[in-house]
Short mmCIF file of C-alpha atoms in Angstrom, two decimals:
data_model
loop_
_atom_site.label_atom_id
_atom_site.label_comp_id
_atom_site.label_asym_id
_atom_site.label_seq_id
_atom_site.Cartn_x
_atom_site.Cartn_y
_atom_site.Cartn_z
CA UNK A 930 -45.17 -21.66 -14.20
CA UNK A 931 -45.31 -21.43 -10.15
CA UNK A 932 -41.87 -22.94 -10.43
CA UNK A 933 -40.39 -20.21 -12.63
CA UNK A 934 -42.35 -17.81 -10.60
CA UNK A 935 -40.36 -19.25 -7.70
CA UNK A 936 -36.95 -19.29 -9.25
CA UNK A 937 -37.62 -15.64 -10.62
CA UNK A 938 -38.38 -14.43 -6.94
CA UNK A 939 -35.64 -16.08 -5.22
CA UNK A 940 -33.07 -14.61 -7.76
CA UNK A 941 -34.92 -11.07 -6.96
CA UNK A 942 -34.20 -11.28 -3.46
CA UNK A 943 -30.94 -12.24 -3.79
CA UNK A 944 -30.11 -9.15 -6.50
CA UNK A 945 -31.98 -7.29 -3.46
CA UNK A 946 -29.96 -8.28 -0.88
CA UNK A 947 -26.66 -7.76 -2.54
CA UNK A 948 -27.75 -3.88 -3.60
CA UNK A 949 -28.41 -3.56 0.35
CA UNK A 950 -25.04 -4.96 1.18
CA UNK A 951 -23.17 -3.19 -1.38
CA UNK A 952 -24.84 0.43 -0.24
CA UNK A 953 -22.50 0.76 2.51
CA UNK A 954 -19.40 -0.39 0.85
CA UNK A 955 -20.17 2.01 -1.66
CA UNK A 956 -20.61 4.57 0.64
CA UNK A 957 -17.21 4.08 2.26
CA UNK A 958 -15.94 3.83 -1.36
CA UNK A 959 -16.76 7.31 -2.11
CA UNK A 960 -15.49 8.94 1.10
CA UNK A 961 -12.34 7.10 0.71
CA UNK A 962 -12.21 7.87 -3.16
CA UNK A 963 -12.75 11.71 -2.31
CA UNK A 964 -9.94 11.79 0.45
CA UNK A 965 -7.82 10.27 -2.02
CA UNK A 966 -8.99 12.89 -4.76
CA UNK A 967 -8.26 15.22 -2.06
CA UNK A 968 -4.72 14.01 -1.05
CA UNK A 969 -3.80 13.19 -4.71
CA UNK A 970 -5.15 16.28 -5.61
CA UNK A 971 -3.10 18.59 -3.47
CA UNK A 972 0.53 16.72 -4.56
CA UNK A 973 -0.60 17.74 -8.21
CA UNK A 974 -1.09 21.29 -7.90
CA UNK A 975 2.15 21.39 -6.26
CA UNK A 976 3.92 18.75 -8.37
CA UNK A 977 4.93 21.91 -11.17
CA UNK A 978 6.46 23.62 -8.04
CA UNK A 979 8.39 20.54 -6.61
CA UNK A 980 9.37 19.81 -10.73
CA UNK A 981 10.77 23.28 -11.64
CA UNK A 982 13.11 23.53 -8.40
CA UNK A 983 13.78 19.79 -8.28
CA UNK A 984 16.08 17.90 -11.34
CA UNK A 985 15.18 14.77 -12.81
CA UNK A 986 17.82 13.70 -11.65
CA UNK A 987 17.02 14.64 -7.72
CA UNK A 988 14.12 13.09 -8.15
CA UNK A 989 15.74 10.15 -9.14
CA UNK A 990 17.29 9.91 -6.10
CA UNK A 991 14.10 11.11 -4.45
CA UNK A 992 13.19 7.70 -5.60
CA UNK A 993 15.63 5.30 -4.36
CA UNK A 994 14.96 7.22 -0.83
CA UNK A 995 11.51 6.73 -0.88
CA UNK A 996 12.60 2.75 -2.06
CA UNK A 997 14.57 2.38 1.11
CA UNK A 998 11.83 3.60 3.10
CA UNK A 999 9.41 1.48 1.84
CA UNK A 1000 11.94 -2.00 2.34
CA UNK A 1001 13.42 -0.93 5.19
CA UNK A 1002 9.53 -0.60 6.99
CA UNK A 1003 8.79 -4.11 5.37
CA UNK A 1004 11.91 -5.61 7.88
CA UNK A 1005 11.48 -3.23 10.63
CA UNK A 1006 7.58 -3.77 10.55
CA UNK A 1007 8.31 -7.83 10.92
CA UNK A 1008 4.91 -8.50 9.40
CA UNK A 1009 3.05 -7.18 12.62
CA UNK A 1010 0.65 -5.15 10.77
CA UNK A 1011 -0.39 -8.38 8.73
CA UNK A 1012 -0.75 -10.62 11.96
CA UNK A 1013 -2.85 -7.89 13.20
CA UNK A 1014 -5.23 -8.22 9.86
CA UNK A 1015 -5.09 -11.93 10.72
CA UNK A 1016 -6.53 -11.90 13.87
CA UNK A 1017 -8.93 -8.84 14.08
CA UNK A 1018 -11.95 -9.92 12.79
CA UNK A 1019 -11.70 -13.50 14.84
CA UNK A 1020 -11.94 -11.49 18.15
CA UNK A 1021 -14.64 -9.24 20.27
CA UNK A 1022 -14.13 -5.21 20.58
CA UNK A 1023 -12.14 -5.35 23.94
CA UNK A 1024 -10.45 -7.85 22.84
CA UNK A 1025 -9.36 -6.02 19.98
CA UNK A 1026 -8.00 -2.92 21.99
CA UNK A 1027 -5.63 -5.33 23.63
CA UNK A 1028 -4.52 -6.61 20.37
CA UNK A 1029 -3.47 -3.36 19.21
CA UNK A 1030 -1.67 -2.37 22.49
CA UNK A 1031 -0.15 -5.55 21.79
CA UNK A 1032 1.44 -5.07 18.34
CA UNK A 1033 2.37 -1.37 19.54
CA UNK A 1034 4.30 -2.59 22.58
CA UNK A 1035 5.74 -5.38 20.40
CA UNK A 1036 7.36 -3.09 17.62
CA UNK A 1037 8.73 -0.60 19.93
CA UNK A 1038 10.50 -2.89 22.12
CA UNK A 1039 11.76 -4.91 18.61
CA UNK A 1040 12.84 -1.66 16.57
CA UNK A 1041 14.25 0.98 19.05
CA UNK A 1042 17.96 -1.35 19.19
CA UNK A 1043 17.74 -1.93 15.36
CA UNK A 1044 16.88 1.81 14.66
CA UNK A 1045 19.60 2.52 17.18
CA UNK A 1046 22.08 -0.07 14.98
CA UNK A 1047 20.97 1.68 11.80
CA UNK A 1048 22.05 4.83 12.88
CA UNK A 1049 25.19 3.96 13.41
CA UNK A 1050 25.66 1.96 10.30
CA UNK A 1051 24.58 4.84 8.24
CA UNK A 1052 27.69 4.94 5.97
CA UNK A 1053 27.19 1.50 4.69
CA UNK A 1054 23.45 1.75 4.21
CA UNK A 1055 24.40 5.11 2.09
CA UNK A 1056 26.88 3.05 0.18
CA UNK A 1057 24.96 -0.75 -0.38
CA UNK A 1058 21.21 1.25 -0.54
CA UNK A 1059 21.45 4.05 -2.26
CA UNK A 1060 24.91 3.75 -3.98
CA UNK A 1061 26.27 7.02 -2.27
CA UNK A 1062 23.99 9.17 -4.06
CA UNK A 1063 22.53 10.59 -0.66
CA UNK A 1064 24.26 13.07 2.05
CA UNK A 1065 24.17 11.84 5.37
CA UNK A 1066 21.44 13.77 7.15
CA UNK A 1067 18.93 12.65 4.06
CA UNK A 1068 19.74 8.85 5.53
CA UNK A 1069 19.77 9.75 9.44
CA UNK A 1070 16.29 11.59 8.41
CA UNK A 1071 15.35 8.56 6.66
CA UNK A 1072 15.73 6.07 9.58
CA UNK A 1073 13.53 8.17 11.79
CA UNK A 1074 10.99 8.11 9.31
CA UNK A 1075 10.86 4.37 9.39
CA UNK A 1076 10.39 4.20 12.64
CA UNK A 1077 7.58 6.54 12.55
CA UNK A 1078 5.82 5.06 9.53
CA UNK A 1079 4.37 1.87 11.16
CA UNK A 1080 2.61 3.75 14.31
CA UNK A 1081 0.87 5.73 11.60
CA UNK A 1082 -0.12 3.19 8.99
CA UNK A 1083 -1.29 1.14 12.29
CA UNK A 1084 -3.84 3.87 12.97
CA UNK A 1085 -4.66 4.16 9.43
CA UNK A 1086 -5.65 0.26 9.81
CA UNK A 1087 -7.42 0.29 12.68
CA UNK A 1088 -9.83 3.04 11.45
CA UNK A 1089 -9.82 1.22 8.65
CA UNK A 1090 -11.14 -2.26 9.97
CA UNK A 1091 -13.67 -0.38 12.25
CA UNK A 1092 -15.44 1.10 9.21
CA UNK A 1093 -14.98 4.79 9.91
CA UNK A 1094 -14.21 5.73 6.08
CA UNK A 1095 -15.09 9.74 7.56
CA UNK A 1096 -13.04 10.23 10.10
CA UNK A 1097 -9.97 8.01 8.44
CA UNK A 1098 -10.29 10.30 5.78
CA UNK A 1099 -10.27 13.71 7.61
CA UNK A 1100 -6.95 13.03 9.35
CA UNK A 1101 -5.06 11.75 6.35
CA UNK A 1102 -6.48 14.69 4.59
CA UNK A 1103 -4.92 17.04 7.99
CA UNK A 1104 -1.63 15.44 7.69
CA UNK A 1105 -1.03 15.60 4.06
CA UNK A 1106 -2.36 19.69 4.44
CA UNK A 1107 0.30 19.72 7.09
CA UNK A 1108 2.60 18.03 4.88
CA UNK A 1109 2.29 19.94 2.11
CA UNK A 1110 3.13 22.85 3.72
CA UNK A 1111 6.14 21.76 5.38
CA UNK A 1112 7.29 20.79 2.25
CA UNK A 1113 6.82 23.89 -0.05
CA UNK A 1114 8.07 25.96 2.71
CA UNK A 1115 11.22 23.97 3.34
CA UNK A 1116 11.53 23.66 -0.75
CA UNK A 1117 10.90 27.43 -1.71
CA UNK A 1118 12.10 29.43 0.86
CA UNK A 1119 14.67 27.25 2.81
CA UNK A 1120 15.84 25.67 -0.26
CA UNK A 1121 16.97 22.13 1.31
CA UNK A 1122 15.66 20.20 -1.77
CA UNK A 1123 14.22 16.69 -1.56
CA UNK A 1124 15.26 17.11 2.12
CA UNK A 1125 12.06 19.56 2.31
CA UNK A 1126 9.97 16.07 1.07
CA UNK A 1127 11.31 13.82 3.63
CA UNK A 1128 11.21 16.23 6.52
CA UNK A 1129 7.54 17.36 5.87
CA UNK A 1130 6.13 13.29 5.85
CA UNK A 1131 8.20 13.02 9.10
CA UNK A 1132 6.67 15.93 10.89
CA UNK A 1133 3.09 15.03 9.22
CA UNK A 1134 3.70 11.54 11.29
CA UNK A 1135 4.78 12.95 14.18
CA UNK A 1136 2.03 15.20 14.71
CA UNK A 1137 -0.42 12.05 14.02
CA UNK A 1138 1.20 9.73 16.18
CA UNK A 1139 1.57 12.31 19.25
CA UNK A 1140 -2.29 12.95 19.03
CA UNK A 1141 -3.21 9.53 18.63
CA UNK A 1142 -1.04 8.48 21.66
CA UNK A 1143 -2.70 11.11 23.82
CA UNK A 1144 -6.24 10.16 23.09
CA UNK A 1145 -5.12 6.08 24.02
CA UNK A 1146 -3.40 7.27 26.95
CA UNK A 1147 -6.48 6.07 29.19
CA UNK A 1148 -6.23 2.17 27.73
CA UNK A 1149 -2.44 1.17 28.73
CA UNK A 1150 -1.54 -0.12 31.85
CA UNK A 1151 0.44 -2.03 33.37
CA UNK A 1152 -1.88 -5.15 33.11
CA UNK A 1153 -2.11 -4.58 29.74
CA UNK A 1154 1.40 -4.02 29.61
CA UNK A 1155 2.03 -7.03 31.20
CA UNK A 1156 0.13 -8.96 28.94
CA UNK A 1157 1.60 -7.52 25.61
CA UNK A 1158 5.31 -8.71 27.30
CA UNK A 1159 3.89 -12.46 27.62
CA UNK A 1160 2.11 -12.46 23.97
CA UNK A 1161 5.43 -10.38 22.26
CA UNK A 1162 6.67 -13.76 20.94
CA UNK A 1163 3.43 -14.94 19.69
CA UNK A 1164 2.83 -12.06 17.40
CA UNK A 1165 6.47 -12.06 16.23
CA UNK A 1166 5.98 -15.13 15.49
CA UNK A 1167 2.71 -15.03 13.65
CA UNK A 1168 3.93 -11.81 11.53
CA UNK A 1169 7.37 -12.92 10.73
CA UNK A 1170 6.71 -15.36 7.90
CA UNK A 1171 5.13 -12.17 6.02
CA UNK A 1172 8.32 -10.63 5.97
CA UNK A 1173 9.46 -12.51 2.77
CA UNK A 1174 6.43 -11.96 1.14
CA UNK A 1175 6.51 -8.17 1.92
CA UNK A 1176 9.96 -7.72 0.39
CA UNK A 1177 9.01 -9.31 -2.88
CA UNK A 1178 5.95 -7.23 -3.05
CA UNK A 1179 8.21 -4.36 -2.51
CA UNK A 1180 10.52 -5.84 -5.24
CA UNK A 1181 7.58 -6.21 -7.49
CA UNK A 1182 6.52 -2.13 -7.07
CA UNK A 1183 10.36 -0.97 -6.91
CA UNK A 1184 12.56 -3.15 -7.25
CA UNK A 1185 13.05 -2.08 -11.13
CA UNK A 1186 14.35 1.08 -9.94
CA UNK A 1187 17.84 -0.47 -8.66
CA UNK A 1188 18.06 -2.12 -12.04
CA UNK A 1189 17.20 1.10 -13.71
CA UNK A 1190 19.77 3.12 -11.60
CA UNK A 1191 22.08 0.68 -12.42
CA UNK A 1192 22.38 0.19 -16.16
CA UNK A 1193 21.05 3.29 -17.14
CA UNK A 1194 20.80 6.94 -15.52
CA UNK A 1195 18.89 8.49 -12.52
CA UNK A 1196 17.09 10.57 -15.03
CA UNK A 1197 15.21 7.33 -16.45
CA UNK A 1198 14.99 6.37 -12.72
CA UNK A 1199 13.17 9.86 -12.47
CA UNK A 1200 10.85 9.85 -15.78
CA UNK A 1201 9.79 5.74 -14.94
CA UNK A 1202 9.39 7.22 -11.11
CA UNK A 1203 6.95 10.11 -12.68
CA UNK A 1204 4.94 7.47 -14.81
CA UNK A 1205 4.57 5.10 -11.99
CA UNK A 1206 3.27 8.36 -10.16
CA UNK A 1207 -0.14 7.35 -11.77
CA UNK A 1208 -0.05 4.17 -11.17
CA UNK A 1209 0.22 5.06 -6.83
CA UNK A 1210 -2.30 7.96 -8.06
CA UNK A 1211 -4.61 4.86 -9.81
CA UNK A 1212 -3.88 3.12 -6.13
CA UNK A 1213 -4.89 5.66 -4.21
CA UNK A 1214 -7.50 6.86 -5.88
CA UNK A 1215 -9.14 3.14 -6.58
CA UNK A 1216 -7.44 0.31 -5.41
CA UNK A 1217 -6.77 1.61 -1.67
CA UNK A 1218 -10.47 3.00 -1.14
CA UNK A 1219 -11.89 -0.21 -2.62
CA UNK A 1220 -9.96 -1.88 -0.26
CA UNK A 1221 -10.84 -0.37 2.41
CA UNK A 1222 -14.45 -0.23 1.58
CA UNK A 1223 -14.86 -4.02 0.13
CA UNK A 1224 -12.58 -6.08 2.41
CA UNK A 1225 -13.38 -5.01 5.65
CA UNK A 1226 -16.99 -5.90 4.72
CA UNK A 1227 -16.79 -9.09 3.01
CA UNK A 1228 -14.15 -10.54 6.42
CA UNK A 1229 -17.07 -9.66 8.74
CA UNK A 1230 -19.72 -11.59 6.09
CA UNK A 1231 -16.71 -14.60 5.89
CA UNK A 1232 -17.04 -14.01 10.22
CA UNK A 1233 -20.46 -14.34 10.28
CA UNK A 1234 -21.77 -16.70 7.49
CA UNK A 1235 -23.20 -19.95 7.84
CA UNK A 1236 -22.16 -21.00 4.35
CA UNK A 1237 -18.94 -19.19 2.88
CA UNK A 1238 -18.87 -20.11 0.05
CA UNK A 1239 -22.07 -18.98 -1.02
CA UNK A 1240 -20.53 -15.09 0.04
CA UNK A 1241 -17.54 -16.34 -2.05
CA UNK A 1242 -19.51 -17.01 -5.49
CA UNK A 1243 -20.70 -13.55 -4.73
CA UNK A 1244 -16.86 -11.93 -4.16
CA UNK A 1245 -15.80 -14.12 -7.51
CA UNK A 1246 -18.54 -12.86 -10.06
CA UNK A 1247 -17.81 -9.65 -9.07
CA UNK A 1248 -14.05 -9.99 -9.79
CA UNK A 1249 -14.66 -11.19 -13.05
CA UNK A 1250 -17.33 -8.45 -13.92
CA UNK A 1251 -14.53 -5.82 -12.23
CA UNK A 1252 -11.44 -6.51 -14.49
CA UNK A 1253 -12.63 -6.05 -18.28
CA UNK A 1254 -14.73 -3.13 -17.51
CA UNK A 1255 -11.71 -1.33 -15.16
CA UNK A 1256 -9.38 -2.07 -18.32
CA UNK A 1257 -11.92 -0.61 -20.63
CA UNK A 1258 -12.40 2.54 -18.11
CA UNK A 1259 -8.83 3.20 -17.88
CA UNK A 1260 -7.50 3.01 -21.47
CA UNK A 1261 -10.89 5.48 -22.36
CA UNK A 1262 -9.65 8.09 -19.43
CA UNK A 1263 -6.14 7.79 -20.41
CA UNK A 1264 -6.73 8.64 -24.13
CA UNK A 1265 -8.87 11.04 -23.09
CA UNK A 1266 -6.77 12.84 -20.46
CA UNK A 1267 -3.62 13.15 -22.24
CA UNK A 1268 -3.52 16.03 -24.40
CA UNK A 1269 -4.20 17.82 -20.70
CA UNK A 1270 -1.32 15.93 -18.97
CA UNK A 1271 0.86 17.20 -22.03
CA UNK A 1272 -0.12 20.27 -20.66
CA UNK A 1273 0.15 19.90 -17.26
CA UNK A 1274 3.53 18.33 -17.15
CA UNK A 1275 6.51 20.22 -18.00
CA UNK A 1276 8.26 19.17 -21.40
CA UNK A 1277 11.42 17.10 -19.70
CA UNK A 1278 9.14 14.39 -18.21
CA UNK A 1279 6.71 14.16 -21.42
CA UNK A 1280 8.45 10.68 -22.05
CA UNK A 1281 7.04 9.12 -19.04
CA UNK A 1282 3.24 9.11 -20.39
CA UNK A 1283 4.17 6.61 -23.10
CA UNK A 1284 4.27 4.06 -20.07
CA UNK A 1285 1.57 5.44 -18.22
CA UNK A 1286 -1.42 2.94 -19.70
CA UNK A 1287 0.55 -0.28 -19.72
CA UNK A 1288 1.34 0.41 -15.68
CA UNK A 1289 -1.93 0.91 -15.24
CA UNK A 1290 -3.31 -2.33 -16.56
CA UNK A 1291 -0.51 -4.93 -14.00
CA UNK A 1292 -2.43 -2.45 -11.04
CA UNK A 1293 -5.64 -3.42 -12.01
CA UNK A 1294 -4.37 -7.09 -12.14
CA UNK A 1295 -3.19 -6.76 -8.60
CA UNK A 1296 -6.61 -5.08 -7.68
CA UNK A 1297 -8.37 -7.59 -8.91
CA UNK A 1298 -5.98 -10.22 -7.04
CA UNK A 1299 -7.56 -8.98 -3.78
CA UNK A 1300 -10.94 -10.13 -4.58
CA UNK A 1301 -9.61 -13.61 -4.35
CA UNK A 1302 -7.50 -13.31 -1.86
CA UNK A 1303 -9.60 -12.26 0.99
CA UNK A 1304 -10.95 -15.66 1.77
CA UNK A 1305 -7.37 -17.04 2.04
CA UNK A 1306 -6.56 -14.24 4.86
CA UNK A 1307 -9.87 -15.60 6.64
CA UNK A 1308 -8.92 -18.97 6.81
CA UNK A 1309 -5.16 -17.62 7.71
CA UNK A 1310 -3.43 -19.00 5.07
CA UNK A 1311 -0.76 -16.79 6.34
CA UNK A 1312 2.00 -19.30 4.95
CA UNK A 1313 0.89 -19.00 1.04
CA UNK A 1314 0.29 -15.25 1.45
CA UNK A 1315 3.20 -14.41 2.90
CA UNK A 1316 5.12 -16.43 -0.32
CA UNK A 1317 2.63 -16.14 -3.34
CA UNK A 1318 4.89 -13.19 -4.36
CA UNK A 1319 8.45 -15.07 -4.35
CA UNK A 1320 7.72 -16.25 -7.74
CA UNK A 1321 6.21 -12.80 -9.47
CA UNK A 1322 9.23 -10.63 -8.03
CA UNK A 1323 11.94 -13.06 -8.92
CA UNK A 1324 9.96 -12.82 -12.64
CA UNK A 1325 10.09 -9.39 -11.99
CA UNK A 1326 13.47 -9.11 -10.96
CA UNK A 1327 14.90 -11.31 -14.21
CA UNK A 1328 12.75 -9.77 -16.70
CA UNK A 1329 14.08 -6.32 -15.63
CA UNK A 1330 18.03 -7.91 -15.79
CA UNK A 1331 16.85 -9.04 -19.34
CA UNK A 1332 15.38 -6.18 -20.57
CA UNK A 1333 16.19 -2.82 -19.27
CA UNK A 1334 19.70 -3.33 -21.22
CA UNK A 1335 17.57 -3.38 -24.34
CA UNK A 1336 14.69 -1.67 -23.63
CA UNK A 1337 15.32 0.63 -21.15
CA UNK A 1338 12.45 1.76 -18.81
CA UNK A 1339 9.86 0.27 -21.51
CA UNK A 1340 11.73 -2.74 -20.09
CA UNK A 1341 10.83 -2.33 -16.38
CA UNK A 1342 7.27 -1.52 -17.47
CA UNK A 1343 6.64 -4.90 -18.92
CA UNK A 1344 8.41 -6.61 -16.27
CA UNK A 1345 6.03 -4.90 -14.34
CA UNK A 1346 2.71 -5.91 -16.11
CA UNK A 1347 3.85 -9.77 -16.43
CA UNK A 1348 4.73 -9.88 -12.73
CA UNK A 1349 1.86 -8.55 -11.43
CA UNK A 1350 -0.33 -10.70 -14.11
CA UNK A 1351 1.45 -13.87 -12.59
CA UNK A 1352 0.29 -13.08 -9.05
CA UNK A 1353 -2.98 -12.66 -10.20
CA UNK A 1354 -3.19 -16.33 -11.98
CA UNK A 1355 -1.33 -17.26 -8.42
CA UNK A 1356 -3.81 -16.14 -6.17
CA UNK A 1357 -6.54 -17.14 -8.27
CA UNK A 1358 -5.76 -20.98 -9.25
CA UNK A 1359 -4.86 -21.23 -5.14
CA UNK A 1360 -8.96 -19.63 -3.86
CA UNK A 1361 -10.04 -22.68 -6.49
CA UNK A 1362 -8.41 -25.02 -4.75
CA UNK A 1363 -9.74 -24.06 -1.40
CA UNK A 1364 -12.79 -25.06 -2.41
#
């Protein structure tokens, strides 16, 4: 009896203790969750706008833009960001100011030449990229955008890792505002098209990186200057075997595109861009606040523990309770919400809610991946993360050659779902062998 008594207390306290711990994360959930709502919900009231002056097809190639942007800051990035994530939580607070002055002086003095090269190659990156679809200021507009991108996703990351869900989410929630408006007045009473898209994200950056830079103005020197010049080759060096990895994560979330534009039209390239639309909103909504919120939180327990695994047996029940029930959620909303999106959307891209659900389910697989992957990042497996997506995108890649011929964009959507599946079983079977 005293025994059971015993065993009955000590599972109490540790049901306690986990409530305790989670109260915070949940916390930053729901701040990050409502910027998202916030953000996500200003780009659907003026999605009908954007749809009835923009074609299908322009969105199409809307898409392959936004597909260069996204590989193109993958190479010109060279896995910095990640060697940052690597080696944040291993270091004191000072320590960690001169880690980001590091990776800042590190990118600039890497991508100035090659944005500088890019310019001037223009015409073939027009022609190999996006298959001479785009006019030329749309690709000049393009490259400064890269550049821009990683100084603002860096600040996004350090707020991020220092916990401040408020603040992170009052300036994204400023910039997209400032976005926004760019955009509709560029779009409506400009008329410059999708140019009005690419031009509004660029000033939205700009704005964010200027402040930023004038508020940090105090902590570089030339010591610390100095210092980033001596460690340059280290981080490179460290981020660089991400690269690889980052370009087949990229091919696993757009790769499909290229095979769409290719062997159909840019109007299925537009209607599978519009469903996958959910699947971002499903990621910023859920998996990008969660992520914020959960993984920030469990490193510093991973930092701090005396026994890891013991906080891993935690992290792995709650994966497994996570999945079935955010499968179950999903298909209920989506059932439920889409004689309103009938509504909402205008007739043309009706088509692309018959692949809405199916998307949704490989993004809750590659949710649920980063449950098991955060104790791999803490013991800087840095060589299996950076290539446990090789196999899923060349999956990816194959299934999409095999099937969009027949299929179409039901094709890519499958492709999708088995890819992302994979990377799950990947990531997975590899935190059970760690143990």
């Amino acid at each position: 009896m005293l025994a059971a008594t015993t065993r009955a207390l000590s599972q109490l306290r540790k049901y306690s203790t986990l409530i305790a711990d989670s109260i915070p994360i949940i916390k930053n959930f729901l701040v990050y969750a409502s910027g998202a709502l916030i953000l996500r919900s200003i780009t659907i009231i003026t999605a009908p706008i954007t749809m009835s002056i923009v074609s299908p097809a322009e969105y199409g190639l809307l898409a392959l833009i936004n597909s260069f942007i996204s590989i193109a800051c993958i190479v010109c990035g060279f896995g910095l960001r990640q060697a940052l994530s690597l080696e944040y939580f291993h270091r004191s607070k000072q320590e960690q100011l001169l880690l980001v002055n590091d990776i800042i002086l590190t990118y600039t003095i890497i991508a100035v030449p090659l944005m500088i090269l890019a310019t001037w190659l223009h015409p073939l990156i027009n022609h190999y990229c996006l298959l001479n679809t785009a006019p030329t200021y749309l690709v000049l507009l393009s490259i400064l955008l890269i550049f821009i991108y990683f100084f603002t996703e860096l600040v996004y990351q350090v707020l991020q890792y220092e916990g401040k869900a408020l603040v992170l989410t009052v300036v994204q929630t400023g910039v997209a505002l400032i976005t926004v408006a760019i955009n509709l007045w560029l779009l409506w009473y400009v008329k410059l098209g999708i140019a009005s898209i690419i031009i509004g994200q660029l000033c939205g950056m700009l704005l964010l990186c200027c402040g930023v830079g004038y508020y940090l103005r105090s902590s570089w020197n030339v010591a610390h200057a100095l210092h980033s010049w001596k460690s340059m080759y280290a981080y490179f060096k460290l981020g660089l075997p991400f690269i690889p990895g980052m370009l087949c994560a990229w091919l696993l979330a757009a790769g499909d595109r290229w095979v769409l534009a290719r062997y159909a039209t840019l109007h299925d390239v537009g209607i599978y861009s519009v469903a996958d639309t959910f699947g971002q909103l499903f990621q910023m909504v859920i998996l990008l606040p969660f992520s914020n919120a959960y993984l920030p939180s469990l490193m510093k327990k991973f930092a701090q523990a005396d026994d890891i695994m013991a906080v891993e047996k935690t992290n792995r029940m709650l994966m497994w309770l996570f999945m079935p029930c955010c499968i179950g959620l999903v298909v209920l909303g989506y059932w439920i919400s889409k004689p309103f999106l009938l509504w909402f959307l205008p007739p043309l891209y009706h088509q692309a809610l018959s692949y809405v659900c199916l998307l949704l389910v490989g993004y809750i697989f590659l949710m649920s991946s980063y449950f098991a992957a955060a104790r791999i990042q803490f013991y800087k497996k840095c060589y299996f993360l950076a290539f446990a997506l090789c196999v899923p995108a060349v999956l990816n890649i194959c299934l999409n050659l095999l099937m969009v011929p027949s299929w179409g964009i039901m094709g890519c959507v499958l492709a999708t779902v088995f890819s992302y599946a994979l990377y799950f079983i990947i990531i997975v079977a590899y935190n059970y062998r760690l143990a």
